[in-house]
PDB file of C-alpha atoms in Angstrom:
ATOM      1  CA  MET Z 280      83.016 109.995 139.934  1.00  0.00           C
ATOM      2  CA  VAL Z 281      84.560 113.422 139.284  1.00  0.00           C
ATOM      3  CA  ALA Z 282      82.301 116.426 139.548  1.00  0.00           C
ATOM      4  CA  ALA Z 283      82.255 119.179 136.948  1.00  0.00           C
ATOM      5  CA  GLY Z 284      85.012 121.690 137.585  1.00  0.00           C
ATOM      6  CA  GLN Z 285      87.112 119.271 139.659  1.00  0.00           C
ATOM      7  CA  MET Z 286      90.465 117.978 138.453  1.00  0.00           C
ATOM      8  CA  ILE Z 287      91.073 114.240 138.832  1.00  0.00           C
ATOM      9  CA  ASP Z 288      93.065 113.350 141.915  1.00  0.00           C
ATOM     10  CA  GLU Z 289      96.449 111.693 141.431  1.00  0.00           C
ATOM     11  CA  ALA Z 290      95.200 108.597 143.253  1.00  0.00           C
ATOM     12  CA  THR Z 291      93.047 107.875 140.195  1.00  0.00           C
ATOM     13  CA  PHE Z 292      96.205 106.779 138.436  1.00  0.00           C
ATOM     14  CA  ALA Z 293      97.186 103.977 140.814  1.00  0.00           C
ATOM     15  CA  ILE Z 294      96.501 100.866 138.750  1.00  0.00           C
ATOM     16  CA  ASP Z 295      97.677  97.468 139.923  1.00  0.00           C
ATOM     17  CA  VAL Z 296      98.767  95.705 136.722  1.00  0.00           C
ATOM     18  CA  PRO Z 297      99.639  92.034 137.224  1.00  0.00           C
ATOM     19  CA  ALA Z 298     102.836  90.806 135.597  1.00  0.00           C
ATOM     20  CA  LEU Z 299     102.271  88.650 132.529  1.00  0.00           C
ATOM     21  CA  SER Z 300     104.469  87.436 129.721  1.00  0.00           C
ATOM     22  CA  PHE Z 301     102.113  87.107 126.756  1.00  0.00           C
ATOM     23  CA  GLY Z 302     104.605  86.394 123.977  1.00  0.00           C
ATOM     24  CA  ALA Z 303     104.118  88.046 120.591  1.00  0.00           C
ATOM     25  CA  SER Z 304     101.390  90.586 119.900  1.00  0.00           C
ATOM     26  CA  SER Z 305      98.207  90.153 117.776  1.00  0.00           C
ATOM     27  CA  ASN Z 306      95.279  91.650 115.500  1.00  0.00           C
ATOM     28  CA  LEU Z 307      91.784  91.676 113.983  1.00  0.00           C
ATOM     29  CA  LEU Z 308      91.581  90.373 110.430  1.00  0.00           C
ATOM     30  CA  VAL Z 309      89.876  92.854 108.145  1.00  0.00           C
ATOM     31  CA  GLN Z 310      89.223  91.914 104.547  1.00  0.00           C
ATOM     32  CA  GLY Z 311      89.349  94.485 101.801  1.00  0.00           C
ATOM     33  CA  GLY Z 312      91.756  97.239 100.845  1.00  0.00           C
ATOM     34  CA  ALA Z 313      90.397  99.404  98.034  1.00  0.00           C
ATOM     35  CA  ASP Z 314      93.137 101.615  96.665  1.00  0.00           C
ATOM     36  CA  GLY Z 315      90.918 104.681  96.823  1.00  0.00           C
ATOM     37  CA  ARG Z 316      93.117 106.852  99.003  1.00  0.00           C
ATOM     38  CA  THR Z 317      95.939 109.126  97.981  1.00  0.00           C
ATOM     39  CA  SER Z 318      99.050 110.310  99.745  1.00  0.00           C
ATOM     40  CA  ASP Z 319      99.871 114.006  99.446  1.00  0.00           C
ATOM     41  CA  ARG Z 320     103.480 113.249 100.281  1.00  0.00           C
ATOM     42  CA  VAL Z 321     105.367 110.213  99.041  1.00  0.00           C
ATOM     43  CA  ASP Z 322     109.065 110.840  99.492  1.00  0.00           C
ATOM     44  CA  ASP Z 323     112.117 109.307 101.100  1.00  0.00           C
ATOM     45  CA  ARG Z 324     110.176 108.852 104.344  1.00  0.00           C
ATOM     46  CA  ALA Z 325     108.477 105.847 102.743  1.00  0.00           C
ATOM     47  CA  ALA Z 326     111.609 103.892 103.618  1.00  0.00           C
ATOM     48  CA  VAL Z 327     111.736 102.163 106.971  1.00  0.00           C
ATOM     49  CA  ASP Z 328     113.489 104.153 109.676  1.00  0.00           C
ATOM     50  CA  ALA Z 329     115.881 101.697 111.295  1.00  0.00           C
ATOM     51  CA  GLY Z 330     115.655 103.647 114.552  1.00  0.00           C
ATOM     52  CA  ALA Z 331     111.848 103.437 114.871  1.00  0.00           C
ATOM     53  CA  GLU Z 332     110.480 101.183 117.591  1.00  0.00           C
ATOM     54  CA  ARG Z 333     108.182  98.305 116.676  1.00  0.00           C
ATOM     55  CA  GLY Z 334     104.572  99.274 117.255  1.00  0.00           C
ATOM     56  CA  SER Z 335     105.165 103.044 117.205  1.00  0.00           C
ATOM     57  CA  PHE Z 336     103.277 105.533 115.025  1.00  0.00           C
ATOM     58  CA  ALA Z 337     104.410 108.981 113.925  1.00  0.00           C
ATOM     59  CA  LEU Z 338     101.924 111.399 112.356  1.00  0.00           C
ATOM     60  CA  ALA Z 339     103.074 114.590 110.636  1.00  0.00           C
ATOM     61  CA  ASP Z 340     100.720 117.308 109.345  1.00  0.00           C
ATOM     62  CA  VAL Z 341      97.882 114.785 108.953  1.00  0.00           C
ATOM     63  CA  SER Z 342      94.591 116.018 107.530  1.00  0.00           C
ATOM     64  CA  VAL Z 343      91.407 114.188 106.570  1.00  0.00           C
ATOM     65  CA  ALA Z 344      88.727 115.373 104.152  1.00  0.00           C
ATOM     66  CA  TYR Z 345      85.329 113.876 103.329  1.00  0.00           C
ATOM     67  CA  GLY Z 346      84.842 115.045  99.781  1.00  0.00           C
ATOM     68  CA  ARG Z 347      85.576 118.777  99.882  1.00  0.00           C
ATOM     69  CA  GLU Z 348      85.060 119.128 103.634  1.00  0.00           C
ATOM     70  CA  VAL Z 349      88.245 119.029 105.704  1.00  0.00           C
ATOM     71  CA  VAL Z 350      87.292 117.499 109.056  1.00  0.00           C
ATOM     72  CA  VAL Z 351      90.726 117.004 110.657  1.00  0.00           C
ATOM     73  CA  GLU Z 352      93.753 119.202 110.041  1.00  0.00           C
ATOM     74  CA  ASP Z 353      97.412 119.658 111.056  1.00  0.00           C
ATOM     75  CA  VAL Z 354      97.771 116.687 113.411  1.00  0.00           C
ATOM     76  CA  ASP Z 355     101.306 115.950 114.580  1.00  0.00           C
ATOM     77  CA  MET Z 356     101.500 113.036 116.990  1.00  0.00           C
ATOM     78  CA  TYR Z 357     103.818 110.318 118.242  1.00  0.00           C
ATOM     79  CA  ILE Z 358     102.198 107.134 119.565  1.00  0.00           C
ATOM     80  CA  PRO Z 359     104.679 105.194 121.697  1.00  0.00           C
ATOM     81  CA  PRO Z 360     104.967 101.396 121.531  1.00  0.00           C
ATOM     82  CA  ARG Z 361     103.678  98.994 124.173  1.00  0.00           C
ATOM     83  CA  ALA Z 362     101.593 101.631 125.910  1.00  0.00           C
ATOM     84  CA  VAL Z 363      97.994 102.867 125.910  1.00  0.00           C
ATOM     85  CA  THR Z 364      97.253 106.122 124.101  1.00  0.00           C
ATOM     86  CA  ALA Z 365      93.767 107.573 124.645  1.00  0.00           C
ATOM     87  CA  LEU Z 366      92.082 109.910 122.151  1.00  0.00           C
ATOM     88  CA  ILE Z 367      89.565 112.129 123.944  1.00  0.00           C
ATOM     89  CA  GLY Z 368      87.337 115.020 122.931  1.00  0.00           C
ATOM     90  CA  PRO Z 369      83.677 115.886 122.275  1.00  0.00           C
ATOM     91  CA  SER Z 370      81.603 113.975 119.752  1.00  0.00           C
ATOM     92  CA  GLY Z 371      82.400 114.981 116.180  1.00  0.00           C
ATOM     93  CA  CYS Z 372      85.965 116.111 116.853  1.00  0.00           C
ATOM     94  CA  GLY Z 373      87.589 113.526 114.579  1.00  0.00           C
ATOM     95  CA  LYS Z 374      88.794 110.919 117.082  1.00  0.00           C
ATOM     96  CA  SER Z 375      87.392 107.890 115.263  1.00  0.00           C
ATOM     97  CA  THR Z 376      88.302 109.396 111.892  1.00  0.00           C
ATOM     98  CA  LEU Z 377      91.913 109.753 113.008  1.00  0.00           C
ATOM     99  CA  LEU Z 378      91.888 106.259 114.516  1.00  0.00           C
ATOM    100  CA  ARG Z 379      90.774 104.776 111.185  1.00  0.00           C
ATOM    101  CA  CYS Z 380      93.731 106.469 109.484  1.00  0.00           C
ATOM    102  CA  LEU Z 381      96.093 104.231 111.429  1.00  0.00           C
ATOM    103  CA  ASN Z 382      94.991 101.076 109.588  1.00  0.00           C
ATOM    104  CA  ARG Z 383      93.554 102.827 106.534  1.00  0.00           C
ATOM    105  CA  MET Z 384      89.993 101.791 107.228  1.00  0.00           C
ATOM    106  CA  ASN Z 385      88.967 105.179 105.833  1.00  0.00           C
ATOM    107  CA  ASP Z 386      89.987 103.791 102.426  1.00  0.00           C
ATOM    108  CA  GLU Z 387      86.832 101.695 102.447  1.00  0.00           C
ATOM    109  CA  LEU Z 388      84.589 104.784 102.533  1.00  0.00           C
ATOM    110  CA  GLY Z 389      85.671 105.820  99.049  1.00  0.00           C
ATOM    111  CA  ASN Z 390      85.266 109.597  99.405  1.00  0.00           C
ATOM    112  CA  VAL Z 391      87.997 110.206 101.991  1.00  0.00           C
ATOM    113  CA  ARG Z 392      91.318 111.889 101.299  1.00  0.00           C
ATOM    114  CA  VAL Z 393      94.119 111.664 103.852  1.00  0.00           C
ATOM    115  CA  GLY Z 394      97.027 114.083 103.656  1.00  0.00           C
ATOM    116  CA  GLY Z 395     100.311 114.315 105.483  1.00  0.00           C
ATOM    117  CA  THR Z 396     102.516 111.444 106.605  1.00  0.00           C
ATOM    118  CA  ILE Z 397     101.771 108.465 108.862  1.00  0.00           C
ATOM    119  CA  THR Z 398     104.503 105.963 109.622  1.00  0.00           C
ATOM    120  CA  LEU Z 399     104.407 102.670 111.497  1.00  0.00           C
ATOM    121  CA  ASP Z 400     107.832 101.534 112.682  1.00  0.00           C
ATOM    122  CA  GLY Z 401     109.231 104.252 110.411  1.00  0.00           C
ATOM    123  CA  GLN Z 402     107.459 102.881 107.303  1.00  0.00           C
ATOM    124  CA  ASP Z 403     105.045 105.092 105.368  1.00  0.00           C
ATOM    125  CA  ILE Z 404     101.656 103.365 105.578  1.00  0.00           C
ATOM    126  CA  MET Z 405      99.956 105.685 103.073  1.00  0.00           C
ATOM    127  CA  GLY Z 406     102.068 105.028  99.996  1.00  0.00           C
ATOM    128  CA  ARG Z 407     101.237 102.564  97.263  1.00  0.00           C
ATOM    129  CA  ALA Z 408     103.917 100.187  98.499  1.00  0.00           C
ATOM    130  CA  MET Z 409     101.830  99.433 101.601  1.00  0.00           C
ATOM    131  CA  ASP Z 410      99.197  96.727 101.118  1.00  0.00           C
ATOM    132  CA  PRO Z 411      96.167  97.734 103.247  1.00  0.00           C
ATOM    133  CA  VAL Z 412      95.357  94.096 104.049  1.00  0.00           C
ATOM    134  CA  GLU Z 413      98.908  93.507 105.279  1.00  0.00           C
ATOM    135  CA  LEU Z 414      98.672  96.721 107.296  1.00  0.00           C
ATOM    136  CA  ARG Z 415      95.469  95.525 108.969  1.00  0.00           C
ATOM    137  CA  MET Z 416      97.223  92.325 109.953  1.00  0.00           C
ATOM    138  CA  ARG Z 417      99.734  94.494 111.794  1.00  0.00           C
ATOM    139  CA  VAL Z 418      97.184  96.998 113.103  1.00  0.00           C
ATOM    140  CA  GLY Z 419      93.964  95.353 114.264  1.00  0.00           C
ATOM    141  CA  GLN Z 420      90.762  96.991 115.418  1.00  0.00           C
ATOM    142  CA  VAL Z 421      88.069  96.311 117.987  1.00  0.00           C
ATOM    143  CA  PHE Z 422      84.859  98.223 117.432  1.00  0.00           C
ATOM    144  CA  GLN Z 423      82.321  99.923 119.663  1.00  0.00           C
ATOM    145  CA  ARG Z 424      79.846  97.046 119.655  1.00  0.00           C
ATOM    146  CA  PRO Z 425      80.884  93.389 119.804  1.00  0.00           C
ATOM    147  CA  ASN Z 426      80.824  91.852 116.326  1.00  0.00           C
ATOM    148  CA  PRO Z 427      81.710  88.156 116.628  1.00  0.00           C
ATOM    149  CA  PHE Z 428      81.371  86.061 113.496  1.00  0.00           C
ATOM    150  CA  PRO Z 429      78.338  83.708 113.344  1.00  0.00           C
ATOM    151  CA  MET Z 430      80.349  80.626 114.259  1.00  0.00           C
ATOM    152  CA  SER Z 431      81.826  78.892 117.290  1.00  0.00           C
ATOM    153  CA  ILE Z 432      84.155  80.499 119.816  1.00  0.00           C
ATOM    154  CA  PHE Z 433      87.039  78.395 118.504  1.00  0.00           C
ATOM    155  CA  ASP Z 434      86.355  79.213 114.855  1.00  0.00           C
ATOM    156  CA  ASN Z 435      86.117  82.950 115.603  1.00  0.00           C
ATOM    157  CA  VAL Z 436      89.608  83.000 117.051  1.00  0.00           C
ATOM    158  CA  ALA Z 437      91.039  80.574 114.482  1.00  0.00           C
ATOM    159  CA  TYR Z 438      89.581  82.476 111.528  1.00  0.00           C
ATOM    160  CA  GLY Z 439      92.528  84.824 111.046  1.00  0.00           C
ATOM    161  CA  PRO Z 440      95.274  82.197 111.430  1.00  0.00           C
ATOM    162  CA  ARG Z 441      93.449  79.931 108.947  1.00  0.00           C
ATOM    163  CA  THR Z 442      93.420  82.694 106.350  1.00  0.00           C
ATOM    164  CA  GLN Z 443      97.161  82.986 106.918  1.00  0.00           C
ATOM    165  CA  GLY Z 444      97.542  79.341 105.946  1.00  0.00           C
ATOM    166  CA  ILE Z 445      97.732  77.715 109.365  1.00  0.00           C
ATOM    167  CA  ARG Z 446      95.941  74.353 109.215  1.00  0.00           C
ATOM    168  CA  ARG Z 447      97.579  72.073 111.772  1.00  0.00           C
ATOM    169  CA  ARG Z 448      95.156  71.408 114.597  1.00  0.00           C
ATOM    170  CA  ASP Z 449      97.779  71.502 117.343  1.00  0.00           C
ATOM    171  CA  GLU Z 450      99.031  74.872 116.126  1.00  0.00           C
ATOM    172  CA  LEU Z 451      95.512  76.275 115.928  1.00  0.00           C
ATOM    173  CA  ASP Z 452      94.721  74.912 119.389  1.00  0.00           C
ATOM    174  CA  SER Z 453      97.761  76.676 120.787  1.00  0.00           C
ATOM    175  CA  LEU Z 454      96.959  79.969 119.069  1.00  0.00           C
ATOM    176  CA  VAL Z 455      93.328  79.886 120.203  1.00  0.00           C
ATOM    177  CA  GLU Z 456      94.293  79.232 123.815  1.00  0.00           C
ATOM    178  CA  GLU Z 457      97.024  81.885 123.793  1.00  0.00           C
ATOM    179  CA  SER Z 458      94.672  84.475 122.288  1.00  0.00           C
ATOM    180  CA  LEU Z 459      91.814  83.697 124.662  1.00  0.00           C
ATOM    181  CA  ARG Z 460      94.198  83.908 127.601  1.00  0.00           C
ATOM    182  CA  GLY Z 461      95.447  87.244 126.294  1.00  0.00           C
ATOM    183  CA  ALA Z 462      91.856  88.500 126.234  1.00  0.00           C
ATOM    184  CA  ALA Z 463      91.203  87.131 129.758  1.00  0.00           C
ATOM    185  CA  LEU Z 464      88.487  84.820 128.429  1.00  0.00           C
ATOM    186  CA  TRP Z 465      90.107  81.374 128.460  1.00  0.00           C
ATOM    187  CA  GLU Z 466      89.019  80.286 131.939  1.00  0.00           C
ATOM    188  CA  GLU Z 467      85.398  81.143 131.153  1.00  0.00           C
ATOM    189  CA  VAL Z 468      85.145  79.298 127.831  1.00  0.00           C
ATOM    190  CA  LYS Z 469      87.848  76.595 127.769  1.00  0.00           C
ATOM    191  CA  LYS Z 470      85.281  73.821 128.248  1.00  0.00           C
ATOM    192  CA  SER Z 471      82.844  75.193 125.659  1.00  0.00           C
ATOM    193  CA  LEU Z 472      84.918  76.231 122.655  1.00  0.00           C
ATOM    194  CA  LYS Z 473      82.340  74.701 120.307  1.00  0.00           C
ATOM    195  CA  LYS Z 474      79.609  76.955 121.711  1.00  0.00           C
ATOM    196  CA  HIS Z 475      78.216  79.515 119.250  1.00  0.00           C
ATOM    197  CA  ALA Z 476      79.710  82.954 119.857  1.00  0.00           C
ATOM    198  CA  PHE Z 477      76.263  84.552 119.982  1.00  0.00           C
ATOM    199  CA  GLU Z 478      75.539  82.604 123.180  1.00  0.00           C
ATOM    200  CA  LEU Z 479      78.154  84.622 125.075  1.00  0.00           C
ATOM    201  CA  SER Z 480      77.304  87.729 127.079  1.00  0.00           C
ATOM    202  CA  GLY Z 481      78.030  91.145 125.610  1.00  0.00           C
ATOM    203  CA  GLY Z 482      81.208  91.545 127.632  1.00  0.00           C
ATOM    204  CA  GLN Z 483      82.398  88.061 126.699  1.00  0.00           C
ATOM    205  CA  GLN Z 484      81.669  88.737 123.026  1.00  0.00           C
ATOM    206  CA  GLN Z 485      83.810  91.880 123.144  1.00  0.00           C
ATOM    207  CA  ARG Z 486      86.677  89.985 124.762  1.00  0.00           C
ATOM    208  CA  LEU Z 487      86.239  87.311 122.087  1.00  0.00           C
ATOM    209  CA  CYS Z 488      86.686  90.049 119.468  1.00  0.00           C
ATOM    210  CA  ILE Z 489      89.879  91.086 121.245  1.00  0.00           C
ATOM    211  CA  ALA Z 490      91.056  87.452 121.188  1.00  0.00           C
ATOM    212  CA  ARG Z 491      90.231  87.243 117.482  1.00  0.00           C
ATOM    213  CA  ALA Z 492      92.325  90.363 116.980  1.00  0.00           C
ATOM    214  CA  LEU Z 493      95.225  88.890 118.929  1.00  0.00           C
ATOM    215  CA  ALA Z 494      95.247  85.623 116.978  1.00  0.00           C
ATOM    216  CA  THR Z 495      96.979  87.157 113.944  1.00  0.00           C
ATOM    217  CA  LYS Z 496      99.667  88.710 116.164  1.00  0.00           C
ATOM    218  CA  PRO Z 497      99.563  92.447 115.386  1.00  0.00           C
ATOM    219  CA  GLU Z 498     101.857  95.165 116.636  1.00  0.00           C
ATOM    220  CA  VAL Z 499      98.977  97.534 117.423  1.00  0.00           C
ATOM    221  CA  VAL Z 500      95.319  97.145 118.407  1.00  0.00           C
ATOM    222  CA  LEU Z 501      92.930 100.057 117.846  1.00  0.00           C
ATOM    223  CA  MET Z 502      89.866 100.270 120.086  1.00  0.00           C
ATOM    224  CA  ASP Z 503      86.952 102.554 119.268  1.00  0.00           C
ATOM    225  CA  GLU Z 504      84.975 102.952 122.512  1.00  0.00           C
ATOM    226  CA  PRO Z 505      85.184  99.196 123.207  1.00  0.00           C
ATOM    227  CA  ALA Z 506      83.297  99.367 126.496  1.00  0.00           C
ATOM    228  CA  SER Z 507      80.639 101.984 125.731  1.00  0.00           C
ATOM    229  CA  ALA Z 508      77.905  99.376 125.213  1.00  0.00           C
ATOM    230  CA  LEU Z 509      78.872  97.244 128.228  1.00  0.00           C
ATOM    231  CA  ASP Z 510      77.832  97.107 131.876  1.00  0.00           C
ATOM    232  CA  PRO Z 511      80.273  98.239 134.615  1.00  0.00           C
ATOM    233  CA  ILE Z 512      81.518  94.725 135.412  1.00  0.00           C
ATOM    234  CA  SER Z 513      82.218  93.943 131.745  1.00  0.00           C
ATOM    235  CA  THR Z 514      83.838  97.366 131.366  1.00  0.00           C
ATOM    236  CA  GLN Z 515      86.195  96.570 134.232  1.00  0.00           C
ATOM    237  CA  GLN Z 516      87.113  93.263 132.584  1.00  0.00           C
ATOM    238  CA  ILE Z 517      87.925  95.049 129.322  1.00  0.00           C
ATOM    239  CA  GLU Z 518      90.055  97.603 131.173  1.00  0.00           C
ATOM    240  CA  ASP Z 519      91.911  94.852 133.048  1.00  0.00           C
ATOM    241  CA  THR Z 520      92.557  93.131 129.712  1.00  0.00           C
ATOM    242  CA  ILE Z 521      93.939  96.338 128.198  1.00  0.00           C
ATOM    243  CA  ALA Z 522      96.269  96.817 131.174  1.00  0.00           C
ATOM    244  CA  ILE Z 523      97.744  93.365 130.543  1.00  0.00           C
ATOM    245  CA  LEU Z 524      97.867  93.607 126.749  1.00  0.00           C
ATOM    246  CA  LYS Z 525      99.883  96.821 126.700  1.00  0.00           C
ATOM    247  CA  GLN Z 526     102.884  94.851 127.900  1.00  0.00           C
ATOM    248  CA  SER Z 527     102.985  93.218 124.468  1.00  0.00           C
ATOM    249  CA  VAL Z 528     101.099  95.437 122.017  1.00  0.00           C
ATOM    250  CA  THR Z 529     100.473  99.109 121.418  1.00  0.00           C
ATOM    251  CA  ILE Z 530      96.898 100.151 122.262  1.00  0.00           C
ATOM    252  CA  VAL Z 531      95.171 103.237 120.842  1.00  0.00           C
ATOM    253  CA  ILE Z 532      91.724 103.792 122.319  1.00  0.00           C
ATOM    254  CA  VAL Z 533      88.956 106.301 121.655  1.00  0.00           C
ATOM    255  CA  THR Z 534      86.884 106.990 124.742  1.00  0.00           C
ATOM    256  CA  HIS Z 535      84.336 109.546 125.967  1.00  0.00           C
ATOM    257  CA  ASN Z 536      84.801 108.339 129.539  1.00  0.00           C
ATOM    258  CA  MET Z 537      87.293 110.639 131.262  1.00  0.00           C
ATOM    259  CA  GLN Z 538      87.662 108.358 134.271  1.00  0.00           C
ATOM    260  CA  GLN Z 539      88.423 105.449 131.947  1.00  0.00           C
ATOM    261  CA  ALA Z 540      91.052 107.450 130.076  1.00  0.00           C
ATOM    262  CA  ALA Z 541      92.636 108.412 133.397  1.00  0.00           C
ATOM    263  CA  ARG Z 542      92.631 104.821 134.657  1.00  0.00           C
ATOM    264  CA  ILE Z 543      94.006 102.929 131.683  1.00  0.00           C
ATOM    265  CA  SER Z 544      96.062 105.234 129.457  1.00  0.00           C
ATOM    266  CA  ASP Z 545      99.708 106.265 129.622  1.00  0.00           C
ATOM    267  CA  THR Z 546      99.369 109.098 127.091  1.00  0.00           C
ATOM    268  CA  THR Z 547      96.315 111.202 126.288  1.00  0.00           C
ATOM    269  CA  ALA Z 548      95.580 113.289 123.194  1.00  0.00           C
ATOM    270  CA  PHE Z 549      92.795 115.896 123.328  1.00  0.00           C
ATOM    271  CA  MET Z 550      91.109 116.799 120.033  1.00  0.00           C
ATOM    272  CA  LEU Z 551      88.618 119.581 119.477  1.00  0.00           C
ATOM    273  CA  ARG Z 552      86.517 121.009 116.663  1.00  0.00           C
ATOM    274  CA  GLU Z 553      85.658 124.501 117.834  1.00  0.00           C
ATOM    275  CA  SER Z 554      83.027 125.218 115.167  1.00  0.00           C
ATOM    276  CA  LEU Z 555      81.230 123.422 112.363  1.00  0.00           C
ATOM    277  CA  GLU Z 556      83.007 125.699 109.903  1.00  0.00           C
ATOM    278  CA  ALA Z 557      86.482 124.710 111.115  1.00  0.00           C
ATOM    279  CA  PRO Z 558      88.214 121.314 111.044  1.00  0.00           C
ATOM    280  CA  ALA Z 559      89.218 119.487 114.210  1.00  0.00           C
ATOM    281  CA  HIS Z 560      92.729 119.894 115.587  1.00  0.00           C
ATOM    282  CA  LEU Z 561      94.924 118.192 118.143  1.00  0.00           C
ATOM    283  CA  ILE Z 562      94.897 120.673 121.026  1.00  0.00           C
ATOM    284  CA  GLU Z 563      97.309 118.943 123.383  1.00  0.00           C
ATOM    285  CA  MET Z 564      98.981 115.593 123.955  1.00  0.00           C
ATOM    286  CA  GLY Z 565     101.071 114.358 126.845  1.00  0.00           C
ATOM    287  CA  GLU Z 566     101.467 112.023 129.794  1.00  0.00           C
ATOM    288  CA  THR Z 567      98.001 111.193 131.095  1.00  0.00           C
ATOM    289  CA  LYS Z 568      98.772 112.096 134.696  1.00  0.00           C
ATOM    290  CA  ARG Z 569      99.905 115.571 133.692  1.00  0.00           C
ATOM    291  CA  MET Z 570      97.052 116.040 131.219  1.00  0.00           C
ATOM    292  CA  PHE Z 571      94.463 115.310 133.899  1.00  0.00           C
ATOM    293  CA  THR Z 572      96.075 117.254 136.746  1.00  0.00           C
ATOM    294  CA  ASN Z 573      97.966 120.119 135.098  1.00  0.00           C
ATOM    295  CA  PRO Z 574      97.194 120.503 131.370  1.00  0.00           C
ATOM    296  CA  ASP Z 575      98.945 123.202 129.369  1.00  0.00           C
ATOM    297  CA  ASP Z 576      95.849 124.423 127.519  1.00  0.00           C
ATOM    298  CA  SER Z 577      92.817 125.877 129.287  1.00  0.00           C
ATOM    299  CA  ARG Z 578      90.514 124.177 126.774  1.00  0.00           C
ATOM    300  CA  THR Z 579      91.855 120.789 127.856  1.00  0.00           C
ATOM    301  CA  GLU Z 580      91.101 121.580 131.500  1.00  0.00           C
ATOM    302  CA  SER Z 581      87.614 122.813 130.629  1.00  0.00           C
ATOM    303  CA  TYR Z 582      86.806 119.612 128.749  1.00  0.00           C
ATOM    304  CA  ILE Z 583      88.274 117.233 131.328  1.00  0.00           C
ATOM    305  CA  THR Z 584      86.451 118.954 134.176  1.00  0.00           C
ATOM    306  CA  GLY Z 585      83.120 118.834 132.343  1.00  0.00           C
ATOM    307  CA  ARG Z 586      82.661 122.516 131.532  1.00  0.00           C
ATOM    308  CA  PHE Z 587      81.783 121.567 127.967  1.00  0.00           C
ATOM    309  CA  GLY Z 588      81.530 118.487 125.755  1.00  0.00           C
TER     310      GLY Z 588
END
């Protein structure tokens, strides 16, 4: 543990990541896609940038408003592919709100307006040409609490591929095994795939949700505090899974755990809302090691070392 006022030692960053070739990436199927959002800027950037890397996000002047209240403002950010980007900051600073912008889950709230430009692989995700359901196939999400479907382990993982039209049993078998292996759950459940998902432990259920996300092969997986409701052993299993998955998919994770952010992320973004009257802003973003040992902004250091938040 790191005491208040103490910067994290560089040894914190030594993570032994086993080599693994996991094939193509994957995602959580989310139904829906109300066209309730608007884009303040729809211009030539809606076209795909041929130079953009697969699984990379670029945010320019992004703002989010709930009704008339602007809660996030002026966010410029690049999220690199096949790496872990951590969003940190006190509660209420817009981390989860910004995360939901990346697969347009905020659309489902109905009263949210997102401004600025967000591109995935150089393609504007906020314009009318982007189908939100298609986007969520490319950008999956794992939520704070495990939410397996009320069905078997096998059917949870196969749910997304079946909606995509995959029916052959051998193909589904292969996808289910690949996804469960990717979520580091296969060895624990391979002999009980017909077991109801609710019979699994909390940590196993969360890894099942990750496997379900992987089964539709996304480019990016968003994680909103995926280990906050889990015990330390299950948390370690989730972190080990993330370390493996980043070799194939882009991971964006919201976490309040500074040690976790230091252990698992490659890039860290610190957000802050300095008063209830002002919207949240991105204060600083950079390589995690530098952010936790020598940040540019004094507010970043104060938050990381526990002086507030």
